[in-house]
PDB file of C-alpha atoms and ligand atoms in Angstrom:
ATOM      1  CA  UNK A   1     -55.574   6.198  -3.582  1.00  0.00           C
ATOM      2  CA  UNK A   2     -54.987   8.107  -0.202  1.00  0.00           C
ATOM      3  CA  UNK A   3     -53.519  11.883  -1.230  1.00  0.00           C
ATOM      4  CA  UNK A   4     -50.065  12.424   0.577  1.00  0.00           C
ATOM      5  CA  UNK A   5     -49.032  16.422   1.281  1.00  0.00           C
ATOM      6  CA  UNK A   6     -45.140  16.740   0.014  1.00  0.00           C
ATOM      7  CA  UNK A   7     -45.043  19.043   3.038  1.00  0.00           C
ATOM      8  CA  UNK A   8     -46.342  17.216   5.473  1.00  0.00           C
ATOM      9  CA  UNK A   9     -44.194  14.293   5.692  1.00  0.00           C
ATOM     10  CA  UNK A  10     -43.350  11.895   8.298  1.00  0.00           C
ATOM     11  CA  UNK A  11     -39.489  12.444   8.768  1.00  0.00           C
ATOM     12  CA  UNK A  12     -38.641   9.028  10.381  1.00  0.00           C
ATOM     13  CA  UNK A  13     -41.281   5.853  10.475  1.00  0.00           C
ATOM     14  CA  UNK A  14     -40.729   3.364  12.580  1.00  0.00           C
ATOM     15  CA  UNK A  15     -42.613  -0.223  11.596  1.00  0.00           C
ATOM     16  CA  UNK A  16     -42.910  -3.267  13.568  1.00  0.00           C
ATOM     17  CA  UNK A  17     -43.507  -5.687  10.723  1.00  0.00           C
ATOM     18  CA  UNK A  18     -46.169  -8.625  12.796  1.00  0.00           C
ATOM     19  CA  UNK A  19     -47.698 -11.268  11.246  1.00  0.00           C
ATOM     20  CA  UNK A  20     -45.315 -13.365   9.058  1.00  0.00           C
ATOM     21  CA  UNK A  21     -46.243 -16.886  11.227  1.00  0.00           C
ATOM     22  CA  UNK A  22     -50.164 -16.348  10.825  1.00  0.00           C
ATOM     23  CA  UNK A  23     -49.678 -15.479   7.212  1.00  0.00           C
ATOM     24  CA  UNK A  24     -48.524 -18.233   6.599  1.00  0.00           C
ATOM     25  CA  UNK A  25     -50.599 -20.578   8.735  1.00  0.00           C
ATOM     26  CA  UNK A  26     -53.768 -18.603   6.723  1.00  0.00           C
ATOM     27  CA  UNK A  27     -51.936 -19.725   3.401  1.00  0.00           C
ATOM     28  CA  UNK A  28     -51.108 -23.422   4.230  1.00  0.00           C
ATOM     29  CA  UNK A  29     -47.661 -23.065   4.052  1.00  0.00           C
ATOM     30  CA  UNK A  30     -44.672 -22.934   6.880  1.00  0.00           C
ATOM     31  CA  UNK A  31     -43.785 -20.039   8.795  1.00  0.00           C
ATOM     32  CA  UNK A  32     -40.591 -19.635   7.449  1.00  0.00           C
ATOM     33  CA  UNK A  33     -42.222 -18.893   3.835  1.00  0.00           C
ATOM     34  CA  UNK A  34     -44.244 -16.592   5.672  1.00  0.00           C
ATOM     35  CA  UNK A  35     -41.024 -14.625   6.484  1.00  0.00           C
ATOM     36  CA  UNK A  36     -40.058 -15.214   2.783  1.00  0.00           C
ATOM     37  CA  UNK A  37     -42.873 -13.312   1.659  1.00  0.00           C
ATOM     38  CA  UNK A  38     -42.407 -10.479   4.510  1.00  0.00           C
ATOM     39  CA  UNK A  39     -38.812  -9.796   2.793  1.00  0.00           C
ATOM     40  CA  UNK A  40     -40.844  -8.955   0.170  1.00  0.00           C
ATOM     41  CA  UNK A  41     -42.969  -6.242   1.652  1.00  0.00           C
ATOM     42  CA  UNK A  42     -39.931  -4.815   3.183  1.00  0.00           C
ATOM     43  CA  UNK A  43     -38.658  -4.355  -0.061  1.00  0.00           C
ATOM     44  CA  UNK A  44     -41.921  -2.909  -1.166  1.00  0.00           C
ATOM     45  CA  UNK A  45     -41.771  -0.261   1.446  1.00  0.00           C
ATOM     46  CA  UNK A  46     -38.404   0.689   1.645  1.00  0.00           C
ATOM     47  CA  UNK A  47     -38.535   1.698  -2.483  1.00  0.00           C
ATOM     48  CA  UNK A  48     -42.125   3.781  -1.579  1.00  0.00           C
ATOM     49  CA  UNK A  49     -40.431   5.558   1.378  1.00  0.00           C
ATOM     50  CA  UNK A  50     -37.582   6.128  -0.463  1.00  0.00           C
ATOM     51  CA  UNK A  51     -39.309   7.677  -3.363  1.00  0.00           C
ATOM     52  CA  UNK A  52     -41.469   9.483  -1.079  1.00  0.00           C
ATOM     53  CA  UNK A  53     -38.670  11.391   0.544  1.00  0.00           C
ATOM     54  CA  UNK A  54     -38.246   9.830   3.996  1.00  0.00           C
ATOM     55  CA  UNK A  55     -35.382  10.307   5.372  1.00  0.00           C
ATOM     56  CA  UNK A  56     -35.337   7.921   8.484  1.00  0.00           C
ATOM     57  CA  UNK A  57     -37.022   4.232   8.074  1.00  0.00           C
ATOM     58  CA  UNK A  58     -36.562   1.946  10.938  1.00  0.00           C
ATOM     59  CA  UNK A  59     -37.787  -1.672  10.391  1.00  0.00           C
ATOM     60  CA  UNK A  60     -37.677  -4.362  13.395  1.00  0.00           C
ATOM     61  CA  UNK A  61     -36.457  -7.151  11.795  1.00  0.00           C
ATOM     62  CA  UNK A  62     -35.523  -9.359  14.588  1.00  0.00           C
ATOM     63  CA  UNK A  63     -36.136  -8.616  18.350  1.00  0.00           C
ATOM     64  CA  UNK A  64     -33.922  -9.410  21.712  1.00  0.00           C
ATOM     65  CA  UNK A  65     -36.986 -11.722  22.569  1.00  0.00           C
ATOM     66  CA  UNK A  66     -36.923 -13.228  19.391  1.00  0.00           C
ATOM     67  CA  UNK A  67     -33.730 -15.471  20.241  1.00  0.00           C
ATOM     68  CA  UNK A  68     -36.168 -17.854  22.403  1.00  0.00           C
ATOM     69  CA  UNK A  69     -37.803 -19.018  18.960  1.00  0.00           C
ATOM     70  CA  UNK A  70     -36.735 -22.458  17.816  1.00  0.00           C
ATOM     71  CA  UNK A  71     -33.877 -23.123  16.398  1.00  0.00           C
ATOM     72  CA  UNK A  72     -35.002 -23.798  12.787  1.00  0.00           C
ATOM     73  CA  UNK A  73     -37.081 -20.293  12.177  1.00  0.00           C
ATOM     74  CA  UNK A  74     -33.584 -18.392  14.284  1.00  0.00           C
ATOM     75  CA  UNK A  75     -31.134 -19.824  11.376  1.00  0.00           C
ATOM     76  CA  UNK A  76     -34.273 -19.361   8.805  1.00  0.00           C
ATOM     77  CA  UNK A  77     -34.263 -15.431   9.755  1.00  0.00           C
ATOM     78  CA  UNK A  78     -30.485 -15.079   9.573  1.00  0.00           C
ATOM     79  CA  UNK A  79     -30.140 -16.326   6.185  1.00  0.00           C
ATOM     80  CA  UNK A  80     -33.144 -14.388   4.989  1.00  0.00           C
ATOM     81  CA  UNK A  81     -31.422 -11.335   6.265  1.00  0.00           C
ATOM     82  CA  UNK A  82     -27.883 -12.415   4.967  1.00  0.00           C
ATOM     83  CA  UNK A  83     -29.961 -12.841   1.305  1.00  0.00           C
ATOM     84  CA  UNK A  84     -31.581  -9.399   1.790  1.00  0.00           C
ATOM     85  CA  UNK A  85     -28.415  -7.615   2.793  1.00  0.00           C
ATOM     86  CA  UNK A  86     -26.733  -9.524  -0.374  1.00  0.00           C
ATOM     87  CA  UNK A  87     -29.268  -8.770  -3.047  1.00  0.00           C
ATOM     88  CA  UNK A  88     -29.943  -5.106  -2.140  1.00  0.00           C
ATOM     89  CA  UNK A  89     -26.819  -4.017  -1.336  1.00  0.00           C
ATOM     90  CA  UNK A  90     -26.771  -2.375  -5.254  1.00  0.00           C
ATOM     91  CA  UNK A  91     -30.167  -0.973  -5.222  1.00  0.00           C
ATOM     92  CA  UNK A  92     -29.453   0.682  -1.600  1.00  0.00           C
ATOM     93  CA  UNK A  93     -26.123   2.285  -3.545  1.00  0.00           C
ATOM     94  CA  UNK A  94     -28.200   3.084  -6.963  1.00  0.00           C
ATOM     95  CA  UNK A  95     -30.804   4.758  -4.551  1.00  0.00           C
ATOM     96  CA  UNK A  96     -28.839   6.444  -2.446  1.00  0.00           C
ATOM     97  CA  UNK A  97     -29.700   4.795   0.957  1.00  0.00           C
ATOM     98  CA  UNK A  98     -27.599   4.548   3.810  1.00  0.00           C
ATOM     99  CA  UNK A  99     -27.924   1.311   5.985  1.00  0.00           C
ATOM    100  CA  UNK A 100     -27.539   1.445   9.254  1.00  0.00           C
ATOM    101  CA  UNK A 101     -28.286  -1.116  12.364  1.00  0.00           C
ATOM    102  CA  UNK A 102     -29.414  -1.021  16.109  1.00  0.00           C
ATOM    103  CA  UNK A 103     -29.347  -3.641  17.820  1.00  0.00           C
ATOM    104  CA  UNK A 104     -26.682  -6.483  19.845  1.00  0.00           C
ATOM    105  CA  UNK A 105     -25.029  -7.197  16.323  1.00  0.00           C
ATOM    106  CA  UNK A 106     -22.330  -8.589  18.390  1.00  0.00           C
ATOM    107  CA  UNK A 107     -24.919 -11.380  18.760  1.00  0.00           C
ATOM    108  CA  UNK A 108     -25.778 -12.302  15.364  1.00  0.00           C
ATOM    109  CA  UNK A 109     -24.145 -15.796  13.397  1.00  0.00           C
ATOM    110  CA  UNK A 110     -20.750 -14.703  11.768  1.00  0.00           C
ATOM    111  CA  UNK A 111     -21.618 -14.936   8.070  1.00  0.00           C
ATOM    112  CA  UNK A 112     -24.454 -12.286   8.562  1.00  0.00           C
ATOM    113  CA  UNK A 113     -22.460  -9.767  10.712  1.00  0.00           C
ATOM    114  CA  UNK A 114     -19.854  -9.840   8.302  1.00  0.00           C
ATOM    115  CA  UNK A 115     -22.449  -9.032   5.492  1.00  0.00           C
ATOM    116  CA  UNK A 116     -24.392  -6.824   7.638  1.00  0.00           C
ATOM    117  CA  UNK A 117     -21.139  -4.442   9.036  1.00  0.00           C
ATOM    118  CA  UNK A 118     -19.764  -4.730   4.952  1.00  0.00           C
ATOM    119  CA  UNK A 119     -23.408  -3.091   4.249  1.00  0.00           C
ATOM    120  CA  UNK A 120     -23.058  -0.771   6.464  1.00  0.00           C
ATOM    121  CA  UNK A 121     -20.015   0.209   5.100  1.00  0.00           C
ATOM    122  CA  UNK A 122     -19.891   0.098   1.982  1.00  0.00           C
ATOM    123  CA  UNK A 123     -23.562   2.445   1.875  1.00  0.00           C
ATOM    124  CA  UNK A 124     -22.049   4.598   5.029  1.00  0.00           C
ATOM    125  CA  UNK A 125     -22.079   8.249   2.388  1.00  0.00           C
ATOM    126  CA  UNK A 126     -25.554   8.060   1.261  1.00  0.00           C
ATOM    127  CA  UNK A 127     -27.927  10.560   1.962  1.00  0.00           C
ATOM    128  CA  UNK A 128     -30.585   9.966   0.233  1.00  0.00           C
ATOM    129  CA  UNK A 129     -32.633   8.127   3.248  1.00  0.00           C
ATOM    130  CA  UNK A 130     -31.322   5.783   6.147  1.00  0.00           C
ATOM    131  CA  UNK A 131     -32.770   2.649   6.248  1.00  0.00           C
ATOM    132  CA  UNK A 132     -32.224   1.657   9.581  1.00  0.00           C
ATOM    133  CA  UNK A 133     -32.674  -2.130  10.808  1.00  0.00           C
ATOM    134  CA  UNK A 134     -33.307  -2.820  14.472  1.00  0.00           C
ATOM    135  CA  UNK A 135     -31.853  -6.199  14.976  1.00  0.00           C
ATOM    136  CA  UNK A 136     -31.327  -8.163  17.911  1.00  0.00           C
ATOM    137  CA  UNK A 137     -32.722  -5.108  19.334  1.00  0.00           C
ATOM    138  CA  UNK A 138     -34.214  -4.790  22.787  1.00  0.00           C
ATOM    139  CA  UNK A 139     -35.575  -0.857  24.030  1.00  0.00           C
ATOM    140  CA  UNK A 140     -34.552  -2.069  27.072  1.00  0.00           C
ATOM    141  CA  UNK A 141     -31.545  -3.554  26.454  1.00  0.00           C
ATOM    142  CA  UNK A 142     -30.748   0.002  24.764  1.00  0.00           C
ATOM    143  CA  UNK A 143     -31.521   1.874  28.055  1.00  0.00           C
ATOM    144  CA  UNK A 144     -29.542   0.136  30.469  1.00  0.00           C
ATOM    145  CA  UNK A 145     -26.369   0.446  28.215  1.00  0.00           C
ATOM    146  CA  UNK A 146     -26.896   3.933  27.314  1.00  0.00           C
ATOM    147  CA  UNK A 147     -26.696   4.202  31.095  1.00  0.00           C
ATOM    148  CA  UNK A 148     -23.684   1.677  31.735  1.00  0.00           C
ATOM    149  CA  UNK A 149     -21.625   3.840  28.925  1.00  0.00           C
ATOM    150  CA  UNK A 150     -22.910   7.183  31.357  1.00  0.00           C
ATOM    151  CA  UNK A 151     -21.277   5.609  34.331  1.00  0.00           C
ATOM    152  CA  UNK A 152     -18.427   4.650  32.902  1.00  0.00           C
ATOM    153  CA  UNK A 153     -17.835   8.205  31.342  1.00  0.00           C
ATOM    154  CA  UNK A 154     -18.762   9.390  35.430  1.00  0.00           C
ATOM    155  CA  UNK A 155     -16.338   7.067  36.188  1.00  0.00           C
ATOM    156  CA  UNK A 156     -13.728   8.199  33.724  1.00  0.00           C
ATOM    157  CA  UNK A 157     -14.491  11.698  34.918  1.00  0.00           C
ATOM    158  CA  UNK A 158     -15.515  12.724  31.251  1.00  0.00           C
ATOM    159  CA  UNK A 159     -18.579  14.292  32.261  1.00  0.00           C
ATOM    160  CA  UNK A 160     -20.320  14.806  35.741  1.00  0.00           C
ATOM    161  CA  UNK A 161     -23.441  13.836  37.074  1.00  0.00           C
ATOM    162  CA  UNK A 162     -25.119  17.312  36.930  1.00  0.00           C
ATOM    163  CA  UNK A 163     -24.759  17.250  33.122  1.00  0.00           C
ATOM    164  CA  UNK A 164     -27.030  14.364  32.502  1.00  0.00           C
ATOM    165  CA  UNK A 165     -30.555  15.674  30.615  1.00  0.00           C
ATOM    166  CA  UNK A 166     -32.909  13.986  28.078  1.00  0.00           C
ATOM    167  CA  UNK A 167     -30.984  15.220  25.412  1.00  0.00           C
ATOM    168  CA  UNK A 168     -27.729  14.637  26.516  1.00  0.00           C
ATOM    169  CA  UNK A 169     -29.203  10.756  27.358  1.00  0.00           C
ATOM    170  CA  UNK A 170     -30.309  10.010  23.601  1.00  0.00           C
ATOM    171  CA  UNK A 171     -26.626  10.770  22.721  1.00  0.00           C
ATOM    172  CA  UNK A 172     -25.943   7.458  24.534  1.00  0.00           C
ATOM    173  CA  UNK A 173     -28.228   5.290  22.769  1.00  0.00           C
ATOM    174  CA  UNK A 174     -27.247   3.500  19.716  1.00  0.00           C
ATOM    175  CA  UNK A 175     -28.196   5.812  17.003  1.00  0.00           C
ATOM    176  CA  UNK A 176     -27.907   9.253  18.744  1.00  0.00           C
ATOM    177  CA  UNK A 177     -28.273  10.916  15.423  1.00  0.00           C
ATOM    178  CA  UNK A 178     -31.690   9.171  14.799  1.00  0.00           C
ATOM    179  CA  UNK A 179     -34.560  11.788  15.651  1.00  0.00           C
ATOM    180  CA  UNK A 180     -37.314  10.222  17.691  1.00  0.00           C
ATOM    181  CA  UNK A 181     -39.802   8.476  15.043  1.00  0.00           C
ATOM    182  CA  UNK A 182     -43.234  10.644  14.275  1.00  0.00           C
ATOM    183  CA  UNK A 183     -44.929   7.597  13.093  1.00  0.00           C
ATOM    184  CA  UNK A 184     -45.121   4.141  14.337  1.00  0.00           C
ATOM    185  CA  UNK A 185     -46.696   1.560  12.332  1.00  0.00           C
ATOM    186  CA  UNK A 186     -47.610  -1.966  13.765  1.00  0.00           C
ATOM    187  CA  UNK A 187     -49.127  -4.539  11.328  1.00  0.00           C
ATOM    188  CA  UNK A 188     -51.235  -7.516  12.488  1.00  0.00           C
ATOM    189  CA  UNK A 189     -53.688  -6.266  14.635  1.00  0.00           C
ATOM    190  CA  UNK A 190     -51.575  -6.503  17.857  1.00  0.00           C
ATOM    191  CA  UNK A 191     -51.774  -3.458  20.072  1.00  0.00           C
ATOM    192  CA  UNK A 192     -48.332  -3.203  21.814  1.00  0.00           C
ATOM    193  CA  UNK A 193     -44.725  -2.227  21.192  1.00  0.00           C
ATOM    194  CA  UNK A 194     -42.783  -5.464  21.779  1.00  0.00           C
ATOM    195  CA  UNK A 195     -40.002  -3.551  23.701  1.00  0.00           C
ATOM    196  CA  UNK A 196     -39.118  -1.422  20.438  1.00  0.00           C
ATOM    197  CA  UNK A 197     -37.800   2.104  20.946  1.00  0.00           C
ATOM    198  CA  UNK A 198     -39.251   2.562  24.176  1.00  0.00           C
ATOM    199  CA  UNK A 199     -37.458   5.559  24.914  1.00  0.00           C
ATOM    200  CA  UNK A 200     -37.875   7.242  21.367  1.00  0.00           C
ATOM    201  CA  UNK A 201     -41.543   6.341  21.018  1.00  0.00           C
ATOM    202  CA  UNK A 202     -42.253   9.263  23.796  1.00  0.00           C
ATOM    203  CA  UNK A 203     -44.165  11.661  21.470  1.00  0.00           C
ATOM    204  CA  UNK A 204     -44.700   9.253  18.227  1.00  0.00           C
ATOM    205  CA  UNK A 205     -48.185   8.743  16.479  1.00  0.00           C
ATOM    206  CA  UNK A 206     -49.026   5.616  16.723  1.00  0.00           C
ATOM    207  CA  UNK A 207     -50.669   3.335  13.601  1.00  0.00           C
ATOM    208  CA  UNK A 208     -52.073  -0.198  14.253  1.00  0.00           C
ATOM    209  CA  UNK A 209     -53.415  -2.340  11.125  1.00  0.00           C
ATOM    210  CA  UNK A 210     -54.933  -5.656  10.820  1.00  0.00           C
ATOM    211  CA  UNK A 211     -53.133  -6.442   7.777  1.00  0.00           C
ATOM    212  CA  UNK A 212     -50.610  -9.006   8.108  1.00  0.00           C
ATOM    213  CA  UNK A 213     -47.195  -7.611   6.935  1.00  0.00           C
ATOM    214  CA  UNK A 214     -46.380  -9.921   3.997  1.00  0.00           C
ATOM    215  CA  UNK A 215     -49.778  -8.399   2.629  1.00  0.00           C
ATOM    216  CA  UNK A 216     -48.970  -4.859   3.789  1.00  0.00           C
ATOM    217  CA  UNK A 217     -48.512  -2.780   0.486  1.00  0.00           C
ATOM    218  CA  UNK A 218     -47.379   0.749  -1.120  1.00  0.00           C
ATOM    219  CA  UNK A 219     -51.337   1.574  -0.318  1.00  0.00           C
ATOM    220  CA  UNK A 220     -51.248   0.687   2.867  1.00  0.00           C
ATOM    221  CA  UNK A 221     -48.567   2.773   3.757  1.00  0.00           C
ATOM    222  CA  UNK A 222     -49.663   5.717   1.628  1.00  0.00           C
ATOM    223  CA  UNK A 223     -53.293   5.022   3.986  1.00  0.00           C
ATOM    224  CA  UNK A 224     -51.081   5.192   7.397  1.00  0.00           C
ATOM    225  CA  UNK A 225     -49.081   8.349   5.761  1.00  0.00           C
ATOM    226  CA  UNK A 226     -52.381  10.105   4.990  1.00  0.00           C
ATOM    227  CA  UNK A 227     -53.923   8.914   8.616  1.00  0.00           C
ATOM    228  CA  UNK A 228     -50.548  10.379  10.017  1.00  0.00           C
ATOM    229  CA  UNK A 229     -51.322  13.501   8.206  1.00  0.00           C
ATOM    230  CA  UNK A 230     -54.572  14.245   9.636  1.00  0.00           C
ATOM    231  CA  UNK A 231     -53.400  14.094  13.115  1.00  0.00           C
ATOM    232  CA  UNK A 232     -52.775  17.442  14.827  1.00  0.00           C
ATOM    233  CA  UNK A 233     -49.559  16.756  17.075  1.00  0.00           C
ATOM    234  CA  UNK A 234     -49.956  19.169  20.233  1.00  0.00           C
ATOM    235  CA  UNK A 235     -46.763  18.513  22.496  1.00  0.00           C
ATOM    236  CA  UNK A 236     -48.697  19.130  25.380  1.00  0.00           C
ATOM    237  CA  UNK A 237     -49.995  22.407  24.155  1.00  0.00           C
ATOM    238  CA  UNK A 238     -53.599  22.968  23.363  1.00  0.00           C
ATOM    239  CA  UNK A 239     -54.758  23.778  19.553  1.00  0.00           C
ATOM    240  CA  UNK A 240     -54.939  27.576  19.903  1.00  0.00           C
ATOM    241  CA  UNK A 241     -51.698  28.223  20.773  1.00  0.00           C
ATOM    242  CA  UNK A 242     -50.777  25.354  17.707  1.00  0.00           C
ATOM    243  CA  UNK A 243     -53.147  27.539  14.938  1.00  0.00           C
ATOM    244  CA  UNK A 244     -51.235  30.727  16.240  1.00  0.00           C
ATOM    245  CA  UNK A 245     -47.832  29.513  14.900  1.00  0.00           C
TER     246      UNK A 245
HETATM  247  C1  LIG B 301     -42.914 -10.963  12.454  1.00  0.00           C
HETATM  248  O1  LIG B 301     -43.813 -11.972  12.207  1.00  0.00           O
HETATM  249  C2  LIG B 301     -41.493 -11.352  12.129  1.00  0.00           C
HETATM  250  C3  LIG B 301     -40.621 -11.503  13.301  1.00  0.00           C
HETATM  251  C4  LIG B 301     -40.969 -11.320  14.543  1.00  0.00           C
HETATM  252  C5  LIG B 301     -39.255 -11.913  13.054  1.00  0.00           C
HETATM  253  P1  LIG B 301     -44.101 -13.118  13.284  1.00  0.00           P
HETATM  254  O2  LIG B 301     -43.183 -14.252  12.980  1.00  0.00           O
HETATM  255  O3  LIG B 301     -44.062 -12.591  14.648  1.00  0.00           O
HETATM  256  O4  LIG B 301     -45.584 -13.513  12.887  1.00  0.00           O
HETATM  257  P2  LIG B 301     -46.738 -13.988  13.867  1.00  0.00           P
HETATM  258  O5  LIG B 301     -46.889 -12.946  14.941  1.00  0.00           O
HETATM  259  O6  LIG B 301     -46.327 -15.310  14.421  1.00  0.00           O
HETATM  260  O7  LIG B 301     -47.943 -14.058  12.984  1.00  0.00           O
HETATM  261  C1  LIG B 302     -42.098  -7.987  17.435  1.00  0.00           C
HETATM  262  O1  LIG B 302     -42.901  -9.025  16.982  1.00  0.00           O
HETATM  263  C2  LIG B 302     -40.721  -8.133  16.891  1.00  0.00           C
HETATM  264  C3  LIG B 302     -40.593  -7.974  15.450  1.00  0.00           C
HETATM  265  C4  LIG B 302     -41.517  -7.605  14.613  1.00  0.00           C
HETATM  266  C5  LIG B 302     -39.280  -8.221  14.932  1.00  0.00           C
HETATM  267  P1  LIG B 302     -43.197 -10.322  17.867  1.00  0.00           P
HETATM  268  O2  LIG B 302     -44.145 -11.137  17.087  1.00  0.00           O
HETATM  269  O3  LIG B 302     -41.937 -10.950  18.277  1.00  0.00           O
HETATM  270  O4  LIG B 302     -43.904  -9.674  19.143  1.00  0.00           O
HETATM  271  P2  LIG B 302     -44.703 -10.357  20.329  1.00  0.00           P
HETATM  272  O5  LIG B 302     -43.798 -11.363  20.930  1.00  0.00           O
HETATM  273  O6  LIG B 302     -45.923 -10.973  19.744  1.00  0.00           O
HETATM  274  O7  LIG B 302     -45.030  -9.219  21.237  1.00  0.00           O
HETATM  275 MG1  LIG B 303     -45.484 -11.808  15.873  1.00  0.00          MG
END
């Protein structure tokens, strides 16, 4: 098993969990069981983080783009989620995990809002880790209303243009407490970031896997940890003035 430094931890991972469909397809069986079994993994991960010490995990559950999928796997997802939210909601207060959401929630079916925003909620004190769901979500989609909640505070005369920096942007996204993820984990073999946290991905380390994520274990994640670990994250700078810190 991969050796993880204490130390050296990731303190956010980001994961965009690919590969439910061809699971599924590779097993015999219908997508939506493939999405069945990724619940599983999620919960998998989200106890192994947790007892790691992470303090920030961001899953993307269900993208902007995902609405155009048919009908049947859309409602399948929603009640997944509504099951998840219902059946975790005591380990995530016996654990001491704080769920949170980005995302157009505004756009999700009634039932699983209402669940979802109770979650929320209800777990809003704990500080043991944030487990942070991007739903609905769209990087894009996050940008341009960042920037349509600037103009309207131009507008409003609550701040002026001159004030705007990177840092003062992020405070208009939808988490601005967040910090930027340090690792980024994509399962499935695809190479891409699906319009996920475009603007937060800036400086992340970025993981791809073959595995498929209803397969994607404790030890796989401990092996993308340990792979993180080994990295030397310059900034820009070059490794002598990095060793001389
Ligand atoms: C990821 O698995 C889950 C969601 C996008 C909701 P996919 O459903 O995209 O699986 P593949 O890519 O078809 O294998
Ligand atoms: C990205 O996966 C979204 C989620 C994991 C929720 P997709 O399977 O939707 O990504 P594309 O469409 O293949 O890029
Ligand atoms: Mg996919």
């Amino acid at each position: 098993m991969e050796r993880i430094d204490r130390d050296k931890l990731p303190k956010h991972i980001a994961i965009i969990m690919d590969g439910n469909g061809r699971w599924a397809t590779k097993n015999s069986m219908n997508r939506v069981l493939g999405h069945r079994k990724g619940a599983e993994a999620v919960r998998a991960v989200v106890k192994t983080c947790r007892k790691l010490g992470i303090k920030y995990l961001t899953l993307y559950a269900f993208s902007v783009e995902n609405w155009l999928r048919p009908k049947e796997e859309v409602r399948a997802l929603t009640a997944l989620l509504k099951n998840y939210l219902e059946e975790e909601l005591n380990e995530m207060m016996d654990n001491n995990i704080r769920l949170m959401a980005i995302g157009d929630i505004d756009a999700l079916a009634g039932g699983v809002k209402t669940t979802l925003c109770e979650a929320i909620e209800k777990t809003s004190g704990n500080q043991g880790m944030c487990l942070n769901l991007a739903l609905s979500y769209g990087g894009r989609d996050e940008i341009v209303d960042g920037v349509k909640k600037i103009a309207r505070d131009i507008r409003s005369g609550t701040i002026k243009e001159d004030t705007i920096t990177k840092d003062m942007f992020s405070q208009y996204l939808y988490f601005p407490e967040m910090p930027d993820p340090d690792l980024l984990i994509r399962t499935s073999g695809e190479y891409r970031l699906s319009n996920f946290l475009i603007w937060q991905l800036a400086y992340t380390e970025l993981y791809f896997t073959d595995v498929l994520w209803p397969d994607f274990s404790r030890e796989h994640l401990l092996e993308a940890i340990a792979d993180y670990q080994r990295r030397e994250r310059r900034f820009g700078m070059t490794s002598e003035q990095l060793s001389k810190d």
